[in-house]
CSV table of C-alpha atoms in Angstrom, one decimal:
chain,number,residue,atom,x,y,z
A,1,MET,CA,-21.5,-16.0,-1.1
A,2,PRO,CA,-20.7,-19.8,-2.8
A,3,LEU,CA,-18.0,-19.6,0.0
A,4,ALA,CA,-20.7,-19.9,2.6
A,5,PHE,CA,-22.1,-23.2,1.0
A,6,THR,CA,-19.1,-25.2,-0.1
A,7,HIS,CA,-17.5,-27.8,2.0
A,8,SER,CA,-15.0,-28.5,-1.2
A,9,TYR,CA,-11.2,-27.6,-0.7
A,10,THR,CA,-10.8,-27.2,-4.8
A,11,ILE,CA,-13.7,-25.0,-4.9
A,12,ALA,CA,-12.8,-22.8,-2.4
A,13,LEU,CA,-9.5,-22.0,-3.8
A,14,ILE,CA,-11.3,-21.5,-7.6
A,15,LEU,CA,-13.5,-19.4,-5.7
A,16,LEU,CA,-10.5,-17.4,-3.6
A,17,ALA,CA,-8.9,-17.2,-6.9
A,18,ILE,CA,-11.9,-15.6,-8.2
A,19,GLY,CA,-12.1,-13.2,-5.6
A,20,GLY,CA,-8.4,-12.2,-6.1
A,21,PHE,CA,-9.3,-10.2,-9.1
A,22,ASN,CA,-11.3,-8.0,-6.6
A,23,ALA,CA,-7.9,-6.6,-5.5
A,24,PHE,CA,-7.9,-2.9,-4.6
A,25,SER,CA,-4.8,-2.2,-7.2
A,26,PHE,CA,-7.8,-2.3,-9.9
A,27,PHE,CA,-9.6,0.5,-7.7
A,28,PHE,CA,-6.9,2.7,-7.6
A,29,ALA,CA,-6.4,2.3,-11.2
A,30,LEU,CA,-9.9,3.6,-12.0
A,31,LEU,CA,-9.9,6.3,-8.8
A,32,ASN,CA,-6.9,7.7,-10.7
A,33,ASP,CA,-8.6,7.8,-14.1
A,34,PHE,CA,-11.5,9.8,-12.0
A,35,ILE,CA,-9.1,12.1,-10.7
A,36,VAL,CA,-7.3,12.5,-14.5
A,37,LYS,CA,-10.7,13.1,-16.0
A,38,LYS,CA,-12.2,15.5,-13.3
A,39,GLN,CA,-9.9,18.5,-14.0
A,40,GLU,CA,-11.0,19.8,-10.3
A,41,SER,CA,-9.9,16.8,-8.8
A,42,LYS,CA,-6.3,16.7,-9.9
A,43,SER,CA,-5.4,19.2,-7.4
A,44,GLN,CA,-6.4,16.9,-4.5
A,45,ALA,CA,-5.0,13.7,-6.3
A,46,GLY,CA,-3.0,13.0,-3.2
A,47,THR,CA,-5.8,13.9,-0.5
A,48,ILE,CA,-8.3,11.8,-2.7
A,49,THR,CA,-5.8,8.7,-2.5
A,50,GLY,CA,-4.8,9.1,1.3
A,51,THR,CA,-8.4,9.0,2.1
A,52,VAL,CA,-9.5,5.7,0.1
A,53,ARG,CA,-6.3,4.2,1.3
A,54,MET,CA,-7.5,5.1,5.3
A,55,ALA,CA,-10.6,3.2,4.4
A,56,PHE,CA,-8.5,0.3,3.2
A,57,SER,CA,-6.8,0.5,6.4
A,58,GLN,CA,-9.7,0.6,8.9
A,59,GLY,CA,-10.9,-2.6,6.6
A,60,TYR,CA,-7.8,-4.5,7.7
A,61,ILE,CA,-8.4,-3.1,11.4
A,62,PHE,CA,-12.1,-3.4,11.8
A,63,GLY,CA,-12.8,-6.5,9.5
A,64,PRO,CA,-11.2,-9.1,11.3
A,65,MET,CA,-12.4,-7.5,14.9
A,66,LEU,CA,-15.9,-7.7,13.0
A,67,GLY,CA,-15.5,-10.9,11.4
A,68,ALA,CA,-14.5,-12.8,14.6
A,69,LEU,CA,-17.4,-11.4,16.3
A,70,ILE,CA,-19.8,-12.7,13.4
A,71,ILE,CA,-17.6,-16.2,13.5
A,72,ASP,CA,-18.4,-16.3,17.3
A,73,HIS,CA,-22.4,-16.1,17.0
A,74,GLY,CA,-23.0,-17.3,13.5
A,75,GLY,CA,-20.2,-19.2,12.4
A,76,TYR,CA,-18.4,-18.8,8.6
A,77,THR,CA,-21.4,-19.7,6.8
A,78,LEU,CA,-23.1,-16.1,7.9
A,79,LEU,CA,-20.0,-14.5,7.7
A,80,PHE,CA,-19.5,-15.1,4.2
A,81,LEU,CA,-23.0,-14.6,3.5
A,82,LEU,CA,-22.7,-10.8,5.2
A,83,SER,CA,-19.4,-10.4,3.5
A,84,GLY,CA,-21.8,-10.8,0.1
A,85,LEU,CA,-24.3,-8.9,0.7
A,86,LEU,CA,-22.1,-6.2,1.8
A,87,SER,CA,-20.3,-6.4,-1.7
A,88,LEU,CA,-23.5,-6.5,-3.5
A,89,VAL,CA,-25.1,-3.4,-1.6
A,90,THR,CA,-21.9,-1.5,-3.0
A,91,LEU,CA,-22.5,-3.4,-6.6
A,92,VAL,CA,-25.5,-1.6,-6.8
A,93,TRP,CA,-24.6,2.0,-5.3
A,94,VAL,CA,-21.6,1.9,-8.2
A,95,LEU,CA,-24.0,1.2,-10.6
A,96,PHE,CA,-27.1,3.5,-9.8
A,97,ALA,CA,-25.8,6.1,-7.4
A,98,LEU,CA,-22.5,6.9,-9.0
A,99,LYS,CA,-22.9,8.9,-12.0
A,100,GLU,CA,-20.2,9.3,-14.5
A,101,GLU,CA,-19.6,12.2,-16.7
A,102,SER,CA,-18.8,12.5,-20.1
A,103,VAL,CA,-15.4,14.1,-20.7
A,104,PRO,CA,-14.7,15.9,-23.8
A,105,GLN,CA,-12.0,15.3,-25.8
A,106,THR,CA,-9.3,17.8,-25.9
A,107,SER,CA,-7.9,17.7,-29.4
A,108,ALA,CA,-8.8,15.7,-32.8
A,109,HIS,CA,-5.8,13.2,-32.1
A,110,ALA,CA,-6.7,12.8,-28.5
A,111,SER,CA,-7.6,9.0,-27.6
A,112,SER,CA,-8.2,6.8,-24.4
A,113,LYS,CA,-6.2,4.4,-25.9
A,114,ALA,CA,-3.0,3.7,-24.1
A,115,PRO,CA,0.1,3.4,-26.0
A,116,ALA,CA,1.1,-0.3,-26.6
A,117,GLY,CA,3.9,-1.7,-24.6
A,118,ILE,CA,5.5,-1.1,-21.3
A,119,PRO,CA,7.7,1.9,-20.8
A,120,SER,CA,10.8,1.7,-19.6
A,121,VAL,CA,9.8,4.0,-16.3
A,122,LEU,CA,7.1,1.3,-15.0
A,123,ILE,CA,10.1,-1.6,-15.0
A,124,ALA,CA,12.2,0.9,-12.9
A,125,VAL,CA,9.2,1.6,-10.8
A,126,PHE,CA,8.5,-1.9,-10.5
A,127,VAL,CA,12.1,-2.2,-9.5
A,128,ALA,CA,12.6,0.8,-7.2
A,129,ALA,CA,9.4,-0.1,-5.5
A,130,LEU,CA,10.3,-3.7,-4.6
A,131,PHE,CA,13.2,-2.4,-2.8
A,132,ILE,CA,10.6,-0.1,-0.2
A,133,PHE,CA,8.6,-3.2,0.4
A,134,ALA,CA,11.1,-5.4,0.6
A,135,GLY,CA,12.2,-3.2,3.2
A,136,ASP,CA,8.3,-3.3,5.0
A,137,SER,CA,8.1,-7.3,4.7
A,138,GLY,CA,11.5,-7.3,6.2
A,139,ARG,CA,10.1,-5.0,9.0
A,140,SER,CA,7.4,-7.4,9.1
A,141,MET,CA,9.3,-10.1,9.4
A,142,TYR,CA,12.0,-9.3,11.6
A,143,LEU,CA,10.9,-6.8,14.2
A,144,PRO,CA,8.9,-9.5,16.4
A,145,LEU,CA,12.3,-11.6,16.4
A,146,TYR,CA,14.0,-8.6,17.3
A,147,VAL,CA,11.7,-7.4,20.1
A,148,THR,CA,11.1,-10.7,21.6
A,149,ASP,CA,14.7,-12.5,21.3
A,150,THR,CA,17.1,-9.0,21.4
A,151,LEU,CA,14.9,-6.9,23.6
A,152,LYS,CA,13.9,-9.9,26.0
A,153,GLN,CA,10.2,-8.1,25.4
A,154,SER,CA,7.0,-10.5,25.7
A,155,VAL,CA,5.2,-11.6,22.7
A,156,SER,CA,2.4,-9.1,23.5
A,157,ILE,CA,4.5,-6.0,23.2
A,158,VAL,CA,4.9,-7.3,19.2
A,159,GLY,CA,1.0,-7.0,18.8
A,160,ILE,CA,0.8,-3.4,20.6
A,161,LEU,CA,3.8,-2.3,18.3
A,162,PHE,CA,1.7,-3.6,15.2
A,163,THR,CA,-1.5,-2.3,16.3
A,164,VAL,CA,-0.4,1.4,17.1
A,165,THR,CA,0.7,1.4,13.5
A,166,SER,CA,-2.5,0.1,12.1
A,167,VAL,CA,-4.4,2.6,14.0
A,168,PHE,CA,-2.0,5.9,13.4
A,169,GLU,CA,-2.1,4.8,9.5
A,170,LEU,CA,-5.8,5.8,9.8
A,171,VAL,CA,-4.5,9.4,11.0
A,172,PHE,CA,-1.7,9.8,8.8
A,173,MET,CA,-3.2,8.5,5.2
A,174,PRO,CA,-5.2,11.3,4.7
A,175,LEU,CA,-2.7,13.9,6.1
A,176,GLY,CA,0.1,12.4,3.9
A,177,GLY,CA,-2.4,12.9,0.8
A,178,TYR,CA,-3.1,16.7,1.9
A,179,PHE,CA,0.2,17.5,2.5
A,180,SER,CA,1.5,15.7,-0.7
A,181,ASP,CA,-1.0,17.7,-2.6
A,182,LYS,CA,0.6,21.3,-1.0
A,183,ILE,CA,4.4,20.5,-1.5
A,184,GLY,CA,4.5,18.0,-4.7
A,185,VAL,CA,3.8,14.7,-5.1
A,186,LYS,CA,7.2,13.6,-6.0
A,187,ARG,CA,8.5,15.7,-3.0
A,188,PHE,CA,6.8,14.0,0.0
A,189,PHE,CA,6.9,10.7,-1.6
A,190,ILE,CA,11.1,11.0,-1.5
A,191,ILE,CA,10.7,12.3,2.2
A,192,GLY,CA,8.7,8.9,3.0
A,193,ILE,CA,11.7,6.8,1.7
A,194,ALA,CA,14.5,9.3,3.7
A,195,CYS,CA,12.2,8.4,7.0
A,196,GLN,CA,12.1,5.2,5.7
A,197,VAL,CA,15.9,4.8,6.0
A,198,LEU,CA,15.8,6.8,9.5
A,199,TYR,CA,13.5,4.6,11.0
A,200,PHE,CA,15.6,1.1,10.1
A,201,ILE,CA,18.6,3.0,11.7
A,202,LEU,CA,17.0,4.3,14.8
A,203,THR,CA,15.1,1.1,15.0
A,204,SER,CA,18.5,-1.2,15.2
A,205,LEU,CA,19.9,0.9,18.2
A,206,HIS,CA,18.0,-1.1,21.1
A,207,LEU,CA,15.3,1.5,22.5
A,208,PRO,CA,13.4,1.2,25.0
A,209,LEU,CA,9.6,0.2,25.0
A,210,SER,CA,8.2,4.0,24.8
A,211,GLY,CA,10.8,4.9,21.9
A,212,LEU,CA,10.0,1.7,20.0
A,213,ILE,CA,6.1,2.9,20.2
A,214,ALA,CA,6.9,5.7,18.8
A,215,LEU,CA,8.9,4.9,16.0
A,216,GLN,CA,6.1,2.8,15.1
A,217,ILE,CA,3.5,6.0,15.1
A,218,PHE,CA,6.6,7.2,13.0
A,219,TYR,CA,6.2,4.1,10.7
A,220,ALA,CA,2.6,5.5,10.0
A,221,PHE,CA,3.8,8.4,8.6
A,222,ILE,CA,6.0,6.5,6.2
A,223,LEU,CA,3.3,3.9,5.1
A,224,SER,CA,1.6,7.4,4.0
A,225,ALA,CA,4.1,8.0,1.9
A,226,THR,CA,5.1,5.1,0.3
A,227,MET,CA,1.7,3.1,0.3
A,228,GLY,CA,-1.0,5.8,-0.2
A,229,VAL,CA,1.1,8.4,-2.3
A,230,GLY,CA,3.5,6.4,-4.0
A,231,MET,CA,0.9,5.3,-5.7
A,232,VAL,CA,-0.4,8.4,-7.3
A,233,TYR,CA,3.3,9.2,-8.0
A,234,ALA,CA,4.1,6.0,-9.9
A,235,GLN,CA,0.8,6.5,-11.7
A,236,SER,CA,1.9,9.9,-12.8
A,237,LEU,CA,5.1,8.7,-14.1
A,238,ALA,CA,3.0,7.0,-16.8
A,239,PRO,CA,-0.2,8.7,-17.2
A,240,ARG,CA,-1.6,7.6,-20.5
A,241,GLN,CA,-1.3,4.2,-18.8
A,242,ILE,CA,-2.1,4.4,-15.1
A,243,GLY,CA,-3.6,0.8,-15.3
A,244,LEU,CA,0.0,-0.6,-15.7
A,245,ALA,CA,1.8,2.1,-13.2
A,246,THR,CA,-0.4,0.8,-10.7
A,247,THR,CA,-0.1,-2.9,-11.5
A,248,ALA,CA,3.9,-2.3,-11.7
A,249,TYR,CA,3.4,-0.7,-8.1
A,250,MET,CA,1.0,-3.4,-6.7
A,251,THR,CA,2.9,-6.0,-8.0
A,252,ALA,CA,6.0,-5.0,-6.3
A,253,ILE,CA,4.5,-5.1,-3.1
A,254,GLN,CA,2.9,-8.4,-3.5
A,255,THR,CA,6.2,-9.6,-4.5
A,256,SER,CA,8.4,-8.0,-2.0
A,257,ALA,CA,8.0,-10.8,0.5
A,258,VAL,CA,9.7,-13.2,-1.8
A,259,VAL,CA,12.3,-11.0,-2.4
A,260,SER,CA,13.0,-9.8,1.3
A,261,SER,CA,12.8,-13.8,2.5
A,262,LEU,CA,15.9,-14.9,-0.1
A,263,ALA,CA,17.9,-11.9,0.6
A,264,MET,CA,17.4,-11.7,4.3
A,265,GLY,CA,16.7,-15.3,5.0
A,266,SER,CA,20.1,-16.5,5.1
A,267,LEU,CA,22.2,-13.7,6.3
A,268,VAL,CA,19.8,-13.4,9.7
A,269,SER,CA,21.6,-16.6,10.8
A,270,VAL,CA,24.7,-15.0,10.8
A,271,ILE,CA,24.5,-11.6,11.8
A,272,PRO,CA,23.1,-9.9,14.6
A,273,LEU,CA,19.4,-8.9,14.5
A,274,PRO,CA,20.0,-5.4,14.7
A,275,SER,CA,22.4,-5.2,11.6
A,276,THR,CA,19.3,-7.0,9.9
A,277,PHE,CA,18.0,-3.2,9.9
A,278,TYR,CA,20.3,-1.7,8.5
A,279,ILE,CA,20.1,-3.7,5.4
A,280,LEU,CA,16.8,-2.5,5.0
A,281,ALA,CA,17.8,0.9,5.0
A,282,VAL,CA,20.2,0.1,2.2
A,283,PHE,CA,17.2,-1.1,0.2
A,284,ALA,CA,15.5,1.8,0.9
A,285,VAL,CA,18.5,4.1,-0.2
A,286,ILE,CA,18.7,2.2,-3.4
A,287,SER,CA,14.6,2.7,-4.0
A,288,GLY,CA,14.9,6.4,-3.3
A,289,VAL,CA,17.8,6.7,-5.7
A,290,MET,CA,15.9,5.4,-8.2
A,291,PHE,CA,13.1,7.6,-7.8
A,292,LEU,CA,14.9,10.6,-7.5
A,293,PHE,CA,16.0,10.3,-10.9
A,294,MET,CA,13.1,9.3,-12.5
A,295,LYS,CA,12.1,11.4,-15.3
A,296,GLN,CA,8.1,12.4,-14.9
A,297,LYS,CA,6.1,12.8,-18.1
A,298,SER,CA,3.5,14.4,-19.5
A,299,ALA,CA,0.0,12.6,-21.1
A,300,GLU,CA,1.0,14.8,-24.6
A,301,GLU,CA,4.7,12.8,-24.6
A,302,MET,CA,3.9,9.4,-23.6
A,303,SER,CA,1.2,9.9,-26.4
């Protein structure tokens, strides 16, 4: 809400830095903690997380749309005030409407404290997830160039392709969570990575516009596995340190753009654009192999 009234660039940067603590990775960590404590929710972990991820995607679609309308009619001051008011309403709801249940200790040695140190499996999660999302970042950077420069489509087509993915992500996120609960989180996650490999290979084949649109729908399914269900799987690898597991996974997402730029930036100028998608496919293969051989530990083993 102070953003609505500040005219200082420095203060605005400080406020944005504070706002960074509102990262949704914290929310996913708390959500998984809720799932662990509520025994009846464990069998629906993927569905719950997928539904929340769908809500997050809706915010990304409708937030900018509504924000633009508010700015046109009331300016940025009104936008920040309304956003702050919405956050305040959410805070009141969490504090007074959601009741937290006490959880009985299952044994004399049970403890809510996570073990000290960072398990090696979480370092592996970070590295493997980095390859997944380096591919995703590469898609965001090079698909527009590929569509306009190689396929000779208009810039407006690029917007349509990315919009198609965002819209269908709303459908596939909860469905992905549901099916992961049915066939297993790890199995569904690995299937999603395999589909990412296939997506990059097919994208390089100079498909017509209808084929490109179909691929973006397909990619929405991939995101439901890598973004949504992947989070649940990462947390299941370290059930006693779900906060660290979530942070490792989310940090990989945030770092992936840098890695993708460094790895691909110099290559794009010397290889054809379609060939870049084969490199992104290799990234996905490396990630899939790493996750395939990671060992899942129980909470008892972690403690």
